[in-house]
Amino acid sequence: MKIKRRKFLRNSVVTGTGMLGYHNLSAKSRLLEQPVPHPIVMATWDNSPAVDTAWKVIAAGGNALDAVEAGARVPEKDPLDKSVGYGGLPDESGVVTLDACIMDHQGNAGSVTFLQHIMHPISVARKVMEETPHVMLSGQGALDFALEQGFRKEKLLTEDSKKAWEAWSKQKKPFGETNFENHDTIGILAIDKQGNIAGACTTSGMAYKKHGRVGDSPIIGAGMYVDNEVGGACATGVGEYVMKTLGSFLIVELMRQGASPQQACEEAIERIVTRHPRRFKDFQVGYLAINKQGQKGAYGTEKGFEYTLSQNGSLRLNPADYFLKK
Ligand code: ASP
C-alpha cells in the first residue's frame, strides 16, 4: 500500500494532476503545521558540535554560508570522525582522499574532489566558488590551488585509521562487502536571520573505496543543492545511488512543485528503491531537506539514519523515518 501511495505521488508530479496533488497536500500541511520561525541549522547524523557551531554563527547575526562552512569544519578537523577530513578512513590503497561542496543563497557553488593532504576541503570548495570562475577542482589541481590559497599540506591518515585499513586489507574481502556501512558524511543546511539558505557537504567518502573514486558528496545536485527561492537538500550514504538519481536536486525541484520537504525526501528515496528493487535493502541512503518556510524533511532507505537539528535555541538529535520498516 505504501509503495502504491508513493507511486501516486511520483506519477502525480509528472502529470498535471500530480502537480495538483502536491499543491493540495502542501496546502493541507500548511494548515496543519504552524509556520516555523527562522533560522534553522540541520545536519546529517549525530553532528551536534557542528550544528552548534553553525547555530552560533547565525545567532550572532552571521550568514548561512559562513555558518555551514564553520559547521562542516568541525568534523573535518576531528581525528575521531572516521568519515570526514582528518582521521577519515582511506581508500583501498591507504590514501585519504576528500570530497566537498558548498552553495550560497545566490546560486553560487564550489566543489573539490579527490583532494589529498588538506584538512578543510569545505574551505577549499568555498575558495573555488569565490576565487575562480569554476565550480569544481579535482585531485592534484585542487591541491595546487589549495596551496596557492594558503592552505597547509598535512598528514590526514591517523594511526587509528591506518590500523583499521591494515585490518581491512588483511581480510581481503571483495570491495563493497565491508564498506557500505561506513557512512557519516556531514551534509549541513542553514537558514539565517535574513531567511537566506546555504548548504555544505564534506566527506572522506566510502571507506576503502577504489583509488580515484568520487562519490555524490561534492557533486552539486547530488550530495547537496540549494535554491534560495525554494529550499535546500543534502545526502549521505552510498553515493553511487544518490548520483544516479541526482537526489538533492530532485528534492529541491519536488519542493518547487509544491511537495513538503518530507514528501520530497520520501519521493527521492523511492526513486532509488524503484530503480534498484533488489539491491536497496543492502545499503543506506539518507536525505535531509528544508524549505524556505523552515519546514524540514528527513528520510532514509533503512533504519538508523538520524539528523541533528538546531531551531529556536534547542539542539536535538532526531531519528529519521525510513522506507524499509520491518
Ligand atoms: N555519500 C558518501 C559517499 O558516497 C558516503 C557517506 O555518506 O558516508 O562518498
Coordinates of C-alpha atoms and ligand atoms in Angstrom, one line a residue:
M1 CA 0.0 0.0 0.0
K2 CA 2.8 2.3 1.0
I3 CA 4.5 1.9 -2.4
K4 CA 1.3 2.5 -4.2
R5 CA 0.7 5.7 -2.3
R6 CA 4.2 6.9 -3.1
K7 CA 3.8 5.8 -6.7
F8 CA 0.8 8.1 -6.9
L9 CA 2.8 10.9 -5.6
R10 CA 5.6 10.2 -8.0
N11 CA 3.3 9.9 -11.0
S12 CA 1.4 12.9 -9.9
V13 CA 4.4 15.1 -10.3
V14 CA 4.8 14.1 -13.9
T15 CA 1.2 14.6 -14.8
G16 CA -0.9 17.7 -14.4
T17 CA -3.0 16.1 -11.7
G18 CA 0.2 15.3 -10.0
M19 CA 1.2 18.9 -9.6
L20 CA -2.2 19.4 -8.2
G21 CA -1.7 16.5 -5.9
Y22 CA 1.4 18.1 -4.4
H23 CA -0.2 21.5 -4.2
N24 CA -3.2 20.1 -2.4
L25 CA -1.1 18.2 0.1
S26 CA 1.1 21.1 0.6
A27 CA -1.8 23.4 1.3
K28 CA -3.1 20.8 3.7
S29 CA 0.2 20.6 5.5
R30 CA 0.4 24.4 5.6
L31 CA -2.9 24.3 7.5
L32 CA -1.7 21.6 9.9
E33 CA 1.7 22.9 10.5
Q34 CA 2.4 26.1 12.3
P35 CA 4.8 28.4 10.5
V36 CA 8.3 27.7 11.7
P37 CA 10.4 30.7 12.6
H38 CA 13.8 31.1 11.1
P39 CA 16.7 30.5 11.5
I40 CA 17.5 26.8 11.4
V41 CA 20.5 24.5 11.1
M42 CA 20.2 20.9 10.2
A43 CA 22.9 18.3 9.6
T44 CA 23.1 14.6 8.8
W45 CA 23.9 12.1 11.6
D46 CA 24.9 13.0 15.1
N47 CA 26.8 16.1 14.4
S48 CA 25.9 18.2 17.4
P49 CA 29.2 20.1 17.7
A50 CA 29.0 21.1 14.0
V51 CA 25.4 22.2 14.2
D52 CA 26.0 24.1 17.4
T53 CA 29.0 25.9 15.8
A54 CA 26.9 26.8 12.8
W55 CA 24.0 27.9 15.0
K56 CA 26.3 30.2 17.0
V57 CA 27.4 31.9 13.7
I58 CA 23.8 32.6 12.8
A59 CA 22.7 33.6 16.3
A60 CA 25.5 36.2 16.3
G61 CA 24.0 37.6 13.1
G62 CA 26.3 35.8 10.7
N63 CA 25.1 34.5 7.3
A64 CA 24.1 30.9 6.4
L65 CA 27.2 30.4 4.2
D66 CA 29.6 31.2 7.0
A67 CA 27.5 29.1 9.3
V68 CA 27.6 25.9 7.1
E69 CA 31.3 26.3 6.4
A70 CA 32.1 26.7 10.1
G71 CA 29.9 23.7 11.0
A72 CA 31.4 21.5 8.3
R73 CA 34.9 22.3 9.6
V74 CA 34.2 20.8 13.0
P75 CA 34.1 17.1 11.9
E76 CA 36.8 17.8 9.3
K77 CA 39.3 18.5 12.0
D78 CA 38.1 15.8 14.4
P79 CA 40.5 12.8 14.2
L80 CA 37.9 10.6 15.8
D81 CA 35.4 11.1 12.9
K82 CA 36.3 8.3 10.6
S83 CA 34.4 9.5 7.5
V84 CA 35.2 13.2 7.2
G85 CA 38.5 15.1 6.8
Y86 CA 41.4 14.4 9.2
G87 CA 41.1 10.8 10.5
G88 CA 38.8 9.8 7.7
L89 CA 39.3 6.2 6.6
P90 CA 41.4 5.9 3.5
D91 CA 40.8 4.3 0.1
E92 CA 41.8 0.7 -0.8
S93 CA 45.4 1.9 -1.3
G94 CA 45.6 3.5 2.1
V95 CA 45.3 7.1 0.8
V96 CA 42.9 9.6 2.4
T97 CA 41.0 11.4 -0.4
L98 CA 38.4 14.1 0.4
D99 CA 35.3 15.4 -1.4
A100 CA 33.3 18.5 -0.5
C101 CA 30.9 21.1 -1.9
I102 CA 29.3 24.3 -0.8
M103 CA 26.5 26.6 -2.2
D104 CA 25.3 30.0 -1.2
H105 CA 22.0 31.7 -1.4
Q106 CA 22.8 33.4 -4.8
G107 CA 23.2 30.1 -6.6
N108 CA 27.0 30.1 -6.5
A109 CA 28.7 26.8 -6.0
G110 CA 32.2 25.4 -5.3
S111 CA 33.5 21.9 -5.1
V112 CA 36.6 19.8 -4.7
T113 CA 37.0 16.2 -5.4
F114 CA 39.8 13.6 -4.8
L115 CA 41.6 16.2 -2.7
Q116 CA 44.5 14.9 -0.6
H117 CA 46.5 16.4 2.3
I118 CA 44.2 19.3 3.1
M119 CA 42.3 19.2 6.4
H120 CA 39.4 21.5 5.4
P121 CA 38.2 20.7 1.9
I122 CA 35.0 22.6 2.6
S123 CA 37.0 25.8 2.8
V124 CA 38.9 25.0 -0.4
A125 CA 35.5 24.4 -2.1
R126 CA 34.4 27.9 -0.9
K127 CA 37.6 29.4 -2.4
V128 CA 36.9 27.6 -5.7
M129 CA 33.5 29.3 -5.6
E130 CA 34.7 32.7 -4.6
E131 CA 38.2 33.0 -6.2
T132 CA 37.8 31.1 -9.5
P133 CA 35.4 31.2 -12.5
H134 CA 34.9 27.4 -12.0
V135 CA 32.7 25.2 -9.9
M136 CA 34.9 22.1 -9.4
L137 CA 38.6 21.4 -9.0
S138 CA 39.9 17.9 -8.7
G139 CA 42.9 15.9 -7.5
Q140 CA 46.4 17.5 -8.0
G141 CA 44.8 20.6 -9.4
A142 CA 42.7 21.1 -6.4
L143 CA 45.7 20.5 -4.1
D144 CA 47.8 23.0 -6.1
F145 CA 45.0 25.5 -5.8
A146 CA 44.6 25.0 -2.1
L147 CA 48.3 25.5 -1.5
E148 CA 48.2 28.7 -3.6
Q149 CA 45.4 29.9 -1.4
G150 CA 47.5 29.4 1.7
F151 CA 46.2 26.0 2.9
R152 CA 48.7 23.8 4.7
K153 CA 49.7 20.3 3.5
E154 CA 49.0 17.8 6.3
K155 CA 49.1 14.2 7.0
L156 CA 45.4 13.1 7.2
L157 CA 45.8 9.4 7.9
T158 CA 45.8 8.9 11.7
E159 CA 47.3 5.9 13.4
D160 CA 43.8 4.6 14.2
S161 CA 42.6 4.8 10.6
K162 CA 45.8 3.3 9.3
K163 CA 45.2 0.3 11.7
A164 CA 41.6 -0.1 10.5
W165 CA 42.8 0.0 6.9
E166 CA 45.5 -2.6 7.6
A167 CA 43.0 -4.9 9.3
W168 CA 40.6 -4.4 6.3
S169 CA 43.4 -5.2 3.8
K170 CA 44.2 -8.4 5.6
Q171 CA 40.6 -9.7 5.3
K172 CA 40.8 -9.5 1.5
K173 CA 37.1 -9.1 1.2
P174 CA 35.7 -8.1 -2.1
F175 CA 35.1 -4.4 -2.5
G176 CA 31.7 -3.3 -1.1
E177 CA 31.2 -6.0 1.5
T178 CA 32.8 -4.2 4.3
N179 CA 32.5 -0.6 3.5
F180 CA 28.8 0.2 2.8
E181 CA 28.1 0.5 6.4
N182 CA 30.6 3.2 6.9
H183 CA 28.9 6.5 6.1
D184 CA 28.8 9.5 8.3
T185 CA 29.3 12.3 5.7
I186 CA 28.2 15.6 7.0
G187 CA 25.6 17.4 4.9
I188 CA 24.6 20.7 6.6
L189 CA 21.9 23.2 5.7
A190 CA 21.1 26.5 7.3
I191 CA 18.7 29.4 7.0
D192 CA 20.0 32.6 8.5
K193 CA 18.1 35.5 10.1
Q194 CA 17.6 37.1 6.7
G195 CA 15.9 33.9 5.5
N196 CA 18.8 33.0 3.2
I197 CA 19.7 29.4 2.7
A198 CA 23.2 27.8 2.2
G199 CA 24.5 24.3 2.3
A200 CA 27.7 22.3 2.6
C201 CA 28.7 18.7 2.3
T202 CA 32.1 17.1 3.2
T203 CA 33.4 13.6 3.4
S204 CA 36.3 11.2 3.1
G205 CA 33.8 9.1 1.2
M206 CA 33.2 5.4 1.3
A207 CA 35.8 3.6 3.4
Y208 CA 38.3 1.6 1.3
K209 CA 36.8 2.8 -1.9
K210 CA 38.7 2.3 -5.2
H211 CA 41.5 4.7 -5.6
G212 CA 40.2 7.6 -7.7
R213 CA 36.5 7.0 -6.7
V214 CA 34.5 10.2 -6.2
G215 CA 31.1 9.9 -4.6
D216 CA 28.0 12.1 -4.5
S217 CA 29.1 14.5 -1.8
P218 CA 31.0 17.0 -4.0
I219 CA 28.5 16.8 -6.9
I220 CA 26.3 19.8 -6.9
G221 CA 22.7 18.5 -7.1
A222 CA 23.7 15.0 -5.8
G223 CA 25.3 15.4 -2.4
M224 CA 23.8 18.8 -1.8
Y225 CA 21.8 21.5 -3.6
V226 CA 20.3 24.9 -2.6
D227 CA 17.9 27.2 -4.4
N228 CA 17.2 30.2 -2.2
E229 CA 13.7 30.6 -3.6
V230 CA 12.7 27.1 -2.7
G231 CA 15.0 25.3 -0.1
G232 CA 17.9 23.0 0.2
A233 CA 18.7 19.3 0.4
C234 CA 21.7 17.1 1.2
A235 CA 22.5 13.4 1.1
T236 CA 24.5 10.8 2.9
G237 CA 25.0 7.1 2.3
V238 CA 26.1 5.1 -0.7
G239 CA 26.8 7.9 -3.1
E240 CA 26.5 5.9 -6.3
Y241 CA 22.7 5.7 -5.8
V242 CA 22.5 9.3 -4.9
M243 CA 24.4 10.3 -8.0
K244 CA 22.4 8.1 -10.4
T245 CA 19.2 9.9 -9.3
L246 CA 20.7 13.4 -8.6
G247 CA 18.9 13.2 -5.3
S248 CA 19.4 16.7 -3.8
F249 CA 18.4 18.5 -7.0
L250 CA 15.4 16.2 -7.3
I251 CA 14.3 17.0 -3.8
V252 CA 14.6 20.8 -4.4
E253 CA 12.7 20.5 -7.7
L254 CA 9.9 18.5 -6.0
M255 CA 9.6 21.2 -3.3
R256 CA 9.4 23.8 -6.1
Q257 CA 6.4 21.9 -7.4
G258 CA 4.7 22.0 -4.0
A259 CA 6.0 18.9 -2.1
S260 CA 6.8 19.4 1.5
P261 CA 10.4 18.7 2.5
Q262 CA 9.3 15.4 4.0
Q263 CA 7.3 14.3 0.9
A264 CA 10.3 15.3 -1.3
C265 CA 12.8 13.3 0.7
E266 CA 10.5 10.2 0.6
E267 CA 10.0 10.6 -3.1
A268 CA 13.7 10.8 -3.7
I269 CA 14.3 7.6 -1.7
E270 CA 11.5 5.9 -3.6
R271 CA 13.2 6.8 -6.8
I272 CA 16.2 4.8 -5.7
V273 CA 14.1 1.9 -4.4
T274 CA 12.1 1.6 -7.6
R275 CA 15.3 1.7 -9.7
H276 CA 17.1 -0.9 -7.6
P277 CA 14.3 -3.1 -6.1
R278 CA 16.6 -6.0 -5.3
R279 CA 19.6 -4.0 -4.0
F280 CA 18.2 -1.2 -1.9
K281 CA 17.8 -3.4 1.2
D282 CA 21.6 -3.7 1.4
F283 CA 22.5 -0.1 1.7
Q284 CA 21.6 3.2 3.4
V285 CA 20.9 6.5 1.7
G286 CA 19.6 9.3 3.8
Y287 CA 18.3 12.7 2.7
L288 CA 17.6 15.9 4.6
A289 CA 15.7 18.9 3.3
I290 CA 14.5 22.3 4.4
N291 CA 12.2 24.7 2.6
K292 CA 12.1 28.5 2.6
Q293 CA 9.4 28.4 5.3
G294 CA 11.7 26.5 7.6
Q295 CA 9.9 23.1 7.3
K296 CA 12.1 20.1 7.5
G297 CA 12.2 16.6 5.9
A298 CA 14.4 13.6 6.6
Y299 CA 14.2 10.1 5.2
G300 CA 16.4 7.1 4.8
T301 CA 16.2 3.8 2.9
E302 CA 16.7 1.9 6.2
K303 CA 16.6 2.3 9.9
G304 CA 19.5 4.1 11.6
F305 CA 19.6 7.4 9.7
E306 CA 19.4 10.4 12.1
Y307 CA 19.9 14.1 11.9
T308 CA 20.9 17.0 14.2
L309 CA 18.7 20.0 14.3
S310 CA 19.0 23.4 15.9
Q311 CA 16.0 25.6 15.9
N312 CA 14.5 28.1 18.4
G313 CA 17.6 27.7 20.5
S314 CA 17.3 24.0 21.1
L315 CA 19.7 21.4 19.7
R316 CA 18.4 17.9 19.2
L317 CA 19.3 14.6 17.6
N318 CA 16.3 13.0 15.8
P319 CA 15.8 9.7 14.2
A320 CA 14.7 9.9 10.6
D321 CA 11.8 7.9 9.2
Y322 CA 12.8 5.3 6.7
F323 CA 11.5 3.2 3.8
L324 CA 12.4 -0.3 5.0
K325 CA 10.1 -0.5 8.0
K326 CA 10.4 -4.0 9.4
Ligands
ASP1 N1 27.9 9.8 0.4 C1 29.3 9.4 0.7 C2 30.0 8.9 -0.5 O1 29.4 8.0 -1.1 C3 29.5 8.5 1.8 C4 28.8 8.8 3.1 O2 27.8 9.4 3.2 O3 29.3 8.4 4.1 O4 31.1 9.1 -0.7

